[in-house]
PDB file of C-alpha atoms in Angstrom:
ATOM      1  CA  MET A 998      22.151  18.147   1.961  1.00  0.00           C
ATOM      2  CA  ARG A 999      25.055  16.482   1.645  1.00  0.00           C
ATOM      3  CA  LEU A1000      25.636  12.449   0.938  1.00  0.00           C
ATOM      4  CA  ASN A1001      28.433  11.367   3.318  1.00  0.00           C
ATOM      5  CA  HIS A1002      28.054   7.749   3.536  1.00  0.00           C
ATOM      6  CA  LEU A1003      26.198   4.736   2.720  1.00  0.00           C
ATOM      7  CA  ALA A1004      23.248   3.767   5.581  1.00  0.00           C
ATOM      8  CA  ASP A1005      24.418   0.207   7.015  1.00  0.00           C
ATOM      9  CA  PRO A1006      21.938  -2.638   4.561  1.00  0.00           C
ATOM     10  CA  GLY A1007      18.908  -2.650   7.016  1.00  0.00           C
ATOM     11  CA  SER A1008      19.389   0.300   8.677  1.00  0.00           C
ATOM     12  CA  GLY A1009      16.254   2.132   6.966  1.00  0.00           C
ATOM     13  CA  GLY A1010      18.226   5.047   6.956  1.00  0.00           C
ATOM     14  CA  GLY A1011      21.277   7.283   6.377  1.00  0.00           C
ATOM     15  CA  SER A1012      21.850  10.268   8.640  1.00  0.00           C
ATOM     16  CA  SER A1013      24.941  10.294  11.690  1.00  0.00           C
ATOM     17  CA  SER A1014      22.901  10.386  14.136  1.00  0.00           C
ATOM     18  CA  GLY A1015      22.027   6.771  13.764  1.00  0.00           C
ATOM     19  CA  GLN A1016      17.882   7.846  13.442  1.00  0.00           C
ATOM     20  CA  SER A1017      16.103   7.109  10.892  1.00  0.00           C
ATOM     21  CA  GLY A1018      13.836   9.805   9.062  1.00  0.00           C
ATOM     22  CA  LEU A1019      11.212   6.780   7.939  1.00  0.00           C
ATOM     23  CA  THR A1020       8.488   6.611  10.777  1.00  0.00           C
ATOM     24  CA  SER A1021       9.049   2.830  10.922  1.00  0.00           C
ATOM     25  CA  THR A1022      11.879  -0.192  10.873  1.00  0.00           C
ATOM     26  CA  PRO A1023      11.721  -2.322   7.970  1.00  0.00           C
ATOM     27  CA  ALA A1024      10.431  -5.026  11.323  1.00  0.00           C
ATOM     28  CA  GLU A1025       7.520  -2.506  12.009  1.00  0.00           C
ATOM     29  CA  LYS A1026       6.381  -2.430   8.361  1.00  0.00           C
ATOM     30  CA  GLN A1027       6.321  -6.471   7.653  1.00  0.00           C
ATOM     31  CA  ALA A1028       4.846  -6.752  11.054  1.00  0.00           C
ATOM     32  CA  ALA A1029       2.247  -4.245   9.000  1.00  0.00           C
ATOM     33  CA  ALA A1030       2.037  -6.592   6.456  1.00  0.00           C
ATOM     34  CA  HIS A1031       1.521  -9.713   8.492  1.00  0.00           C
ATOM     35  CA  ALA A1032      -1.412  -7.772  10.325  1.00  0.00           C
ATOM     36  CA  ILE A1033      -3.094  -7.205   7.058  1.00  0.00           C
ATOM     37  CA  GLU A1034      -3.009 -10.541   5.600  1.00  0.00           C
ATOM     38  CA  HIS A1035      -3.491 -12.606   9.001  1.00  0.00           C
ATOM     39  CA  ASP A1036      -6.131 -10.365  10.635  1.00  0.00           C
ATOM     40  CA  ILE A1037      -7.271  -7.572   8.852  1.00  0.00           C
ATOM     41  CA  GLU A1038      -8.060  -9.297   5.258  1.00  0.00           C
ATOM     42  CA  PRO A1039      -9.647 -12.370   6.848  1.00  0.00           C
ATOM     43  CA  GLY A1040     -11.589 -10.334   8.998  1.00  0.00           C
ATOM     44  CA  THR A1041     -12.996  -8.054   5.903  1.00  0.00           C
ATOM     45  CA  GLN A1042     -13.758 -11.122   3.879  1.00  0.00           C
ATOM     46  CA  LYS A1043     -15.911 -12.291   6.579  1.00  0.00           C
ATOM     47  CA  ALA A1044     -17.773  -9.233   7.316  1.00  0.00           C
ATOM     48  CA  GLY A1045     -18.127  -8.984   3.341  1.00  0.00           C
ATOM     49  CA  ALA A1046     -19.369 -11.988   3.456  1.00  0.00           C
ATOM     50  CA  MET A1047     -21.882 -12.254   6.263  1.00  0.00           C
ATOM     51  CA  THR A1048     -25.059 -10.183   4.469  1.00  0.00           C
ATOM     52  CA  ASP A1049     -24.865 -12.660   1.274  1.00  0.00           C
ATOM     53  CA  HIS A1050     -27.477 -15.312   3.434  1.00  0.00           C
ATOM     54  CA  GLU A1051     -29.948 -12.658   4.870  1.00  0.00           C
ATOM     55  CA  THR A1052     -29.456 -10.530   1.625  1.00  0.00           C
ATOM     56  CA  GLY A1053     -30.391 -13.662  -0.096  1.00  0.00           C
ATOM     57  CA  ALA A1054     -33.404 -14.586   2.741  1.00  0.00           C
ATOM     58  CA  VAL A1055     -34.871 -10.835   1.891  1.00  0.00           C
ATOM     59  CA  VAL A1056     -34.530 -10.497  -1.665  1.00  0.00           C
ATOM     60  CA  LYS A1057     -36.027 -14.282  -1.888  1.00  0.00           C
ATOM     61  CA  ALA A1058     -38.721 -13.282   0.349  1.00  0.00           C
ATOM     62  CA  PHE A1059     -40.304 -10.049  -1.234  1.00  0.00           C
ATOM     63  CA  GLY A1060     -39.745 -11.427  -4.834  1.00  0.00           C
ATOM     64  CA  ALA A1061     -42.085 -12.222  -7.285  1.00  0.00           C
ATOM     65  CA  LYS A1062     -44.240 -14.936  -6.765  1.00  0.00           C
ATOM     66  CA  ASP A1063     -47.207 -14.634  -8.635  1.00  0.00           C
ATOM     67  CA  GLY A1064     -45.524 -12.454 -11.075  1.00  0.00           C
ATOM     68  CA  HIS A1065     -45.606  -9.021  -9.001  1.00  0.00           C
ATOM     69  CA  GLY A1066     -42.771  -8.967  -6.183  1.00  0.00           C
ATOM     70  CA  TRP A1067     -42.165  -6.034  -4.531  1.00  0.00           C
ATOM     71  CA  LEU A1068     -39.713  -3.243  -5.500  1.00  0.00           C
ATOM     72  CA  THR A1069     -38.148  -3.825  -2.037  1.00  0.00           C
ATOM     73  CA  SER A1070     -36.965  -7.156  -3.724  1.00  0.00           C
ATOM     74  CA  GLY A1071     -34.610  -5.690  -6.438  1.00  0.00           C
ATOM     75  CA  ALA A1072     -33.745  -2.641  -4.579  1.00  0.00           C
ATOM     76  CA  VAL A1073     -32.098  -4.919  -1.620  1.00  0.00           C
ATOM     77  CA  GLN A1074     -30.466  -6.667  -4.677  1.00  0.00           C
ATOM     78  CA  LYS A1075     -29.270  -3.627  -6.054  1.00  0.00           C
ATOM     79  CA  ALA A1076     -27.926  -3.178  -2.960  1.00  0.00           C
ATOM     80  CA  HIS A1077     -25.914  -5.959  -1.987  1.00  0.00           C
ATOM     81  CA  LYS A1078     -24.278  -5.781  -5.504  1.00  0.00           C
ATOM     82  CA  THR A1079     -23.070  -2.582  -4.577  1.00  0.00           C
ATOM     83  CA  TRP A1080     -21.510  -3.862  -1.039  1.00  0.00           C
ATOM     84  CA  GLY A1081     -19.953  -6.775  -2.512  1.00  0.00           C
ATOM     85  CA  GLU A1082     -18.186  -4.647  -4.887  1.00  0.00           C
ATOM     86  CA  GLN A1083     -17.333  -2.610  -2.095  1.00  0.00           C
ATOM     87  CA  VAL A1084     -15.710  -4.426   0.075  1.00  0.00           C
ATOM     88  CA  GLN A1085     -13.640  -5.878  -3.284  1.00  0.00           C
ATOM     89  CA  ASP A1086     -12.314  -2.483  -3.890  1.00  0.00           C
ATOM     90  CA  LEU A1087     -11.105  -2.471  -0.229  1.00  0.00           C
ATOM     91  CA  MET A1088      -9.828  -5.861  -0.159  1.00  0.00           C
ATOM     92  CA  ASN A1089      -7.786  -4.604  -3.582  1.00  0.00           C
ATOM     93  CA  LEU A1090      -6.664  -1.995  -1.312  1.00  0.00           C
ATOM     94  CA  LEU A1091      -5.581  -4.034   1.518  1.00  0.00           C
ATOM     95  CA  SER A1092      -3.354  -6.011  -1.199  1.00  0.00           C
ATOM     96  CA  ALA A1093      -1.736  -3.022  -2.799  1.00  0.00           C
ATOM     97  CA  ASP A1094      -1.023  -1.896   0.680  1.00  0.00           C
ATOM     98  CA  LYS A1095       0.457  -5.398   1.867  1.00  0.00           C
ATOM     99  CA  GLY A1096       2.537  -5.409  -1.022  1.00  0.00           C
ATOM    100  CA  ALA A1097       3.549  -1.571  -0.849  1.00  0.00           C
ATOM    101  CA  LEU A1098       4.581  -2.021   2.847  1.00  0.00           C
ATOM    102  CA  ARG A1099       6.735  -5.340   2.314  1.00  0.00           C
ATOM    103  CA  ALA A1100       8.102  -3.505  -0.692  1.00  0.00           C
ATOM    104  CA  ALA A1101       9.005  -0.064   0.402  1.00  0.00           C
ATOM    105  CA  ASN A1102      12.281  -1.024   2.590  1.00  0.00           C
ATOM    106  CA  THR A1103      13.842  -2.380  -0.976  1.00  0.00           C
ATOM    107  CA  THR A1104      12.453   0.749  -2.731  1.00  0.00           C
ATOM    108  CA  LEU A1105      14.097   3.080   0.068  1.00  0.00           C
ATOM    109  CA  GLN A1106      17.745   1.065  -0.160  1.00  0.00           C
ATOM    110  CA  GLY A1107      17.532   1.172  -3.855  1.00  0.00           C
ATOM    111  CA  THR A1108      16.763   4.730  -4.063  1.00  0.00           C
ATOM    112  CA  ASP A1109      20.156   5.435  -1.848  1.00  0.00           C
ATOM    113  CA  VAL A1110      22.307   3.205  -3.601  1.00  0.00           C
ATOM    114  CA  ASP A1111      21.374   4.838  -6.752  1.00  0.00           C
ATOM    115  CA  VAL A1112      22.066   8.665  -5.813  1.00  0.00           C
ATOM    116  CA  ALA A1113      24.491   7.713  -3.945  1.00  0.00           C
ATOM    117  CA  ALA A1114      25.928   5.964  -7.217  1.00  0.00           C
ATOM    118  CA  GLY A1115      25.755   9.265  -9.185  1.00  0.00           C
ATOM    119  CA  VAL A1116      26.689  11.564  -6.257  1.00  0.00           C
ATOM    120  CA  ARG A1117      31.116  12.037  -6.750  1.00  0.00           C
ATOM    121  CA  GLU A1118      33.355  13.123  -4.501  1.00  0.00           C
ATOM    122  CA  PRO A1119      34.327  17.487  -5.269  1.00  0.00           C
ATOM    123  CA  SER A1120      37.487  17.212  -6.354  1.00  0.00           C
ATOM    124  CA  VAL A1121      40.621  20.017  -6.071  1.00  0.00           C
ATOM    125  CA  LEU A1122      40.330  20.256  -9.657  1.00  0.00           C
ATOM    126  CA  ASP A1123      36.828  21.903  -8.990  1.00  0.00           C
ATOM    127  CA  GLN A1124      38.385  24.851  -8.104  1.00  0.00           C
ATOM    128  CA  TYR A1125      40.005  26.133 -11.148  1.00  0.00           C
ATOM    129  CA  SER A1126      38.838  27.440 -14.227  1.00  0.00           C
ATOM    130  CA  GLN A1127      38.700  25.349 -17.797  1.00  0.00           C
ATOM    131  CA  PRO A1128      41.899  27.827 -19.918  1.00  0.00           C
ATOM    132  CA  PRO A1129      40.016  30.069 -22.280  1.00  0.00           C
ATOM    133  CA  GLN A1130      39.307  27.779 -25.695  1.00  0.00           C
ATOM    134  CA  ASN A1131      40.754  29.836 -28.954  1.00  0.00           C
TER     135      ASN A1131
END
């Protein structure tokens, strides 16, 4: 593989055919990040919170009224805590994915520029061997 030239800024790749080896364009990445932020995250947060009221009612209904409650109350409470942790983990993952999508184009272009800066054109002098050292 040989780097012949840098890609145009924002083109997403440097192949001579004009086609990128990436599976999506910067605009598609931005659209995906937007969808995560405005559709998926709010929907996930809403779905995660839907159980709060109902779970609280179950815990209260099966809780101790005369000093002896049902084991179901504690089990439901523990399951709800685990559910909340899983929802939070998913929210963190979505946030990380959103950030990665927004930074991907910048990261890839920066890598291309760094590699190009470290590559030099071959010189005609490269074909000659060094003189013997005495």
